[in-house]
XYZ file of C-alpha atoms in Angstrom:
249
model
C 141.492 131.553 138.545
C 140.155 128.037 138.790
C 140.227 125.948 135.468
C 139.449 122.131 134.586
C 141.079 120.563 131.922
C 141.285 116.823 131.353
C 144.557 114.914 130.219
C 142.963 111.504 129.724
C 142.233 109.744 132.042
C 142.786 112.064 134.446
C 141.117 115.265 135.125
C 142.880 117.955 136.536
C 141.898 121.398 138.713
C 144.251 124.440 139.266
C 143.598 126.972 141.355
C 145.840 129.826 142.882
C 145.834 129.325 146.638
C 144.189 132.640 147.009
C 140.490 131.499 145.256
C 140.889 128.227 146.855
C 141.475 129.423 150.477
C 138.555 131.957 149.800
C 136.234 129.804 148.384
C 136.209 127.382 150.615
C 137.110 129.401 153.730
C 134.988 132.390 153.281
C 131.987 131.286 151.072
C 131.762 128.537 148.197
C 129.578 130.448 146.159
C 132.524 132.368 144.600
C 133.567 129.102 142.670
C 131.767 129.781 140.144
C 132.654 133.183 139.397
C 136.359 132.096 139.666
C 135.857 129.255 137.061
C 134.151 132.111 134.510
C 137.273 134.067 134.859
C 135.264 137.194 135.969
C 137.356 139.355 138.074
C 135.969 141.648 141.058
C 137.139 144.559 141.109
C 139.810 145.732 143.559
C 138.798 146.752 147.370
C 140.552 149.311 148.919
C 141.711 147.173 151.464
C 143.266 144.989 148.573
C 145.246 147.699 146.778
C 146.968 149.128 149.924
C 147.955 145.822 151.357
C 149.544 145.195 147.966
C 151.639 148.843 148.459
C 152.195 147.441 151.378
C 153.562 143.998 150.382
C 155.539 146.055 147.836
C 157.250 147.957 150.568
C 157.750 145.365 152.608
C 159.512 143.622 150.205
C 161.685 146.395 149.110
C 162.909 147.250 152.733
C 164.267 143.679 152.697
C 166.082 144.021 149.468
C 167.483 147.610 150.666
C 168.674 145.928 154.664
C 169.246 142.555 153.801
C 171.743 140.310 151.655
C 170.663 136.869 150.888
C 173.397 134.434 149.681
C 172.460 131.947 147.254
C 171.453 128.631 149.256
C 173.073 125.500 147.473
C 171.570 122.011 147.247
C 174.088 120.772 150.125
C 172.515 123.592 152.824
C 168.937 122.434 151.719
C 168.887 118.709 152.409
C 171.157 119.497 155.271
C 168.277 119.526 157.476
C 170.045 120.645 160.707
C 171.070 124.056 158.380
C 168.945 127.183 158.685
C 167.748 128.369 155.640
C 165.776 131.624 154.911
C 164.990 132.716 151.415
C 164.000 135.845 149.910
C 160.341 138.066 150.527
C 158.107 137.402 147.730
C 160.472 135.061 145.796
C 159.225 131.396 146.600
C 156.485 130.170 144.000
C 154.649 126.900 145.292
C 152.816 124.437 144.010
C 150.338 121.810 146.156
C 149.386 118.584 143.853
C 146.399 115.927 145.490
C 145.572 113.304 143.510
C 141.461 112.243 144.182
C 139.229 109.558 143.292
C 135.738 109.576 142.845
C 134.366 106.806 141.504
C 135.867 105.876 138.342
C 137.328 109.358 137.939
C 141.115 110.402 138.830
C 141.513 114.091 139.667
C 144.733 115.958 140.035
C 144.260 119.334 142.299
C 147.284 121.802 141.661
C 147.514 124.732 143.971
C 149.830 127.790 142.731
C 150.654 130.638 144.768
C 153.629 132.350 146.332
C 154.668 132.858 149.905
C 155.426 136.055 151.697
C 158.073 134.210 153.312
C 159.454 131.046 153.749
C 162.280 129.400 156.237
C 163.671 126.775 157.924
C 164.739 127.194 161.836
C 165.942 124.650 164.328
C 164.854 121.605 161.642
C 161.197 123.419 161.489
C 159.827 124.297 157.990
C 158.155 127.946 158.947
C 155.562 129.574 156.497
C 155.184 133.472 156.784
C 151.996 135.556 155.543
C 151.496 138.886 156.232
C 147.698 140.598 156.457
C 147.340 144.519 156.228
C 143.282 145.024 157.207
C 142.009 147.951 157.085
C 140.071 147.579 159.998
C 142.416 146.221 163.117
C 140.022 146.111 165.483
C 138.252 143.108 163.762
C 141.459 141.046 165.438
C 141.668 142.805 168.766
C 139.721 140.039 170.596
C 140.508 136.998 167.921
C 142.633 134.186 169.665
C 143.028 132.403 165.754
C 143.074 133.270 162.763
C 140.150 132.898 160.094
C 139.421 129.970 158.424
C 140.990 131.128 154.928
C 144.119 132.452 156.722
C 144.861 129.167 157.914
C 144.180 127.381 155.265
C 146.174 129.619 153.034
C 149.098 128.725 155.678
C 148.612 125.358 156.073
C 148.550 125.054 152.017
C 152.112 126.447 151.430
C 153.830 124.446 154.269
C 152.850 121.147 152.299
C 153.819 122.284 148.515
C 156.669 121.917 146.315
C 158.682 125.407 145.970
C 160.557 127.257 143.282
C 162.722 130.149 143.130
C 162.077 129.885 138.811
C 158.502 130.454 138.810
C 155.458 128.073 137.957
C 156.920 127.086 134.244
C 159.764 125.651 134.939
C 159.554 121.564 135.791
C 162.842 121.372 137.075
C 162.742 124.191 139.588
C 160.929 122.208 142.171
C 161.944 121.473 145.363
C 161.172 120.119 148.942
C 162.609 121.553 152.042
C 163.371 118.411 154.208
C 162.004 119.212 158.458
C 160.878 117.792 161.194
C 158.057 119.904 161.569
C 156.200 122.333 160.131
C 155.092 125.630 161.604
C 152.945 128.633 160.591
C 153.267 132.443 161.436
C 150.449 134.933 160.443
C 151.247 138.405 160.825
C 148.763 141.216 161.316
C 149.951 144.632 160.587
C 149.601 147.702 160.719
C 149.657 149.654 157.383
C 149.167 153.202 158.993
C 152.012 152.664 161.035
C 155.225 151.459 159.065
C 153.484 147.746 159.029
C 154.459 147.267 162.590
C 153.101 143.518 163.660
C 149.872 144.608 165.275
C 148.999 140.812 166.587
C 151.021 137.573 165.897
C 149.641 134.388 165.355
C 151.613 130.920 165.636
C 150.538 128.057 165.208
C 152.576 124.111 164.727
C 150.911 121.383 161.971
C 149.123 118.968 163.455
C 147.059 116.155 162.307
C 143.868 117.234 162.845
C 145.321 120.548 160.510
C 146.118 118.258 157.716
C 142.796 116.873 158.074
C 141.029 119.825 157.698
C 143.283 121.117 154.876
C 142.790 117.503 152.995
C 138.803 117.815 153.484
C 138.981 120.963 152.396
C 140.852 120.336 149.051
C 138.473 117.017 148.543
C 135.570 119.022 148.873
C 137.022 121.893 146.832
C 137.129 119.343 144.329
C 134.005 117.809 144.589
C 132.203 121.269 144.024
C 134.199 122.451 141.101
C 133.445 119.426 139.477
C 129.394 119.431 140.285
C 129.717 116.515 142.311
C 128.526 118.061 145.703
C 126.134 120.937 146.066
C 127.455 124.144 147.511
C 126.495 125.248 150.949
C 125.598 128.400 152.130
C 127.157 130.986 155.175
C 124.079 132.169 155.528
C 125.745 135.393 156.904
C 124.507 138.905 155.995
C 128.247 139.967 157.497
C 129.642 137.577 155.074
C 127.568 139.107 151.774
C 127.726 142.799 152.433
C 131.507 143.316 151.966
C 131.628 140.413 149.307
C 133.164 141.661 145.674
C 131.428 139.794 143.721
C 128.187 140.693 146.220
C 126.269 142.954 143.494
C 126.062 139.522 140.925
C 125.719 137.236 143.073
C 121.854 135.543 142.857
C 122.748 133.714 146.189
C 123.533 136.426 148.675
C 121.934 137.551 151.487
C 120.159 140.687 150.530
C 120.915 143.213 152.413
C 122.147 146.001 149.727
C-alpha cells in the first residue's frame, strides 16, 4: 500500500513499512505495483511465518502477564518497560522538500516487539525463512531487514491503532538498539541466528536517504534503478508482470 494524496500545499506519501523496506531494500521496481494497489499473491514462506507470528504471539499471552504501563513509568527513562507481542502500531513522519514542493512521508506498521532496557529503546522483529541456510554464513542482516528495524526505532507508537490522534507516543532513551531474530519454524521457532545491532549515525543516514529517495521515486522525480539480479527476479511475486525483470522464467 503506497498512496499520494495532497492536502494543499503539502503533498503527502504513506506507506506501510513493509512496501517501503521492500521497495527500496530489495528492488524499486515494485513501487509501482504497490501504488496500483495490486496485491501478489501469498508465498508459502509468507503464510507460515504468519502461523508462526500467530503462535508466537499466543504463547506470550498464555506465559506472560503484562501490567498496564502508566505515563509516569514511560517518561521515567531509567524504568524498564516492555509491552505486549504484536500490540505496538507505529508511525514514522519526514517532512521533504524538493524544490517548491513540501512532502510529508508517513510510515505505518507494527512491531513484533518493542522495549526499553537499561535507558536503551530496543526494537524486536522476528523472520521465519523457509530456507535457513541462506543465513548460515551472513554476518548482517539484509538491507530491508535493517531498514525495517531501523524504521520502527525512530516512529511514534500506539497501543490504539493508526486512527486514533491521541494515542501517540515517544519512548524517551538514550539509545536505540535493534534485535533481528531468525527462527526456526520447523522447530518450535527456536532463534536459529541472532542479530544485534546499536543506531548509529551513519544508520540514520542510510535510513534518511533511503526515505528521500523513496520519495523522490514515488513521486517521478528520480528514475528507478535496477538490481540487475536474476536471484533477485526469480523468487519475486510480482515476477510474472513485471516488464522489467530479468528473464529467466
Amino acid at each position: 500500500m503506497i498512496k499520494i494524496h495532497e492536502a494543499d500545499p503539502i503533498k503527502i506519501i504513506t506507506s506501510s513499512v513493509t512496501n517501503f523496506c521492500d521497495s527500496l531494500g530489495y528492488c524499486e521496481y515494485k513501487i509501482p505495483f504497490h501504488i496500483e494497489g495490486i496485491k501478489a499473491k501469498p508465498t508459502l514462506e509468507t503464510i507460515q511465518g504468519t502461523r508462526a507470528h500467530i503462535q508466537e504471539e499466543k504463547f506470550e499471552e498464555e506465559h506472560f502477564e503484562f501490567e498496564p504501563i502508566t505515563e509516569e513509568q514511560l517518561s521515567d527513562i531509567s524504568t524498564n518497560v516492555e509491552f505486549k507481542r504484536e500490540k505496538i502500531f507505529t508511525n514514522l513522519l519526514i517532512p521533504l522538500q524538493f524544490s517548491d514542493d513540501q512532502v510529508l512521508v508517513s510510515l505505518l506498521g507494527r512491531t513484533d516487539k518493542v522495549f526499553r532496557n537499561n535507558q536503551t529503546l530496543v526494537v524486536q522483529d522476528d523472520k521465519f525463512p523457509n530456507k535457513l541456510e541462506k543465513y548460515a554464513d551472513r554476518f548482517e542482516p539484509y538491507p530491508s531487514q535493517i531498514l525495517q528495524a531501523l524504521t520502527y526505532l525512530n516512529s511514534l507508537y500506539s497501543d490504539k491503532g493508526y486512527n486514533d490522534p491521541e494515542s501517540w507516543f515517544e519512548i524517551p532513551h538514550t539509545e536505540k538498539s535493534w534485535i533481528i531474530q531468525i527462527r526456526d519454524k520447523h522447530n518450535d521457532n527456536k532463534p536459529y541466528k541472532i542479530f544485534q545491532g546499536m543506531q548509529t549515525r551513519e544508520a540514520l543516514e542510510y535510513l534518511h536517504y533511503s526515505i528521500d529517495r523513496f520519495a523522490r521515486l514515488v513521486l517521478g522525480i528520480e528514475e528507478f534503478e535496477h538490481h540487475n539480479s536474476a536471484q533477485k527476479c526469480k523468487p519475486c511475486s510480482f515476477a510474472l508482470q513485471c516488464e522489467f525483470r530479468v528473464d529467466t522464467l
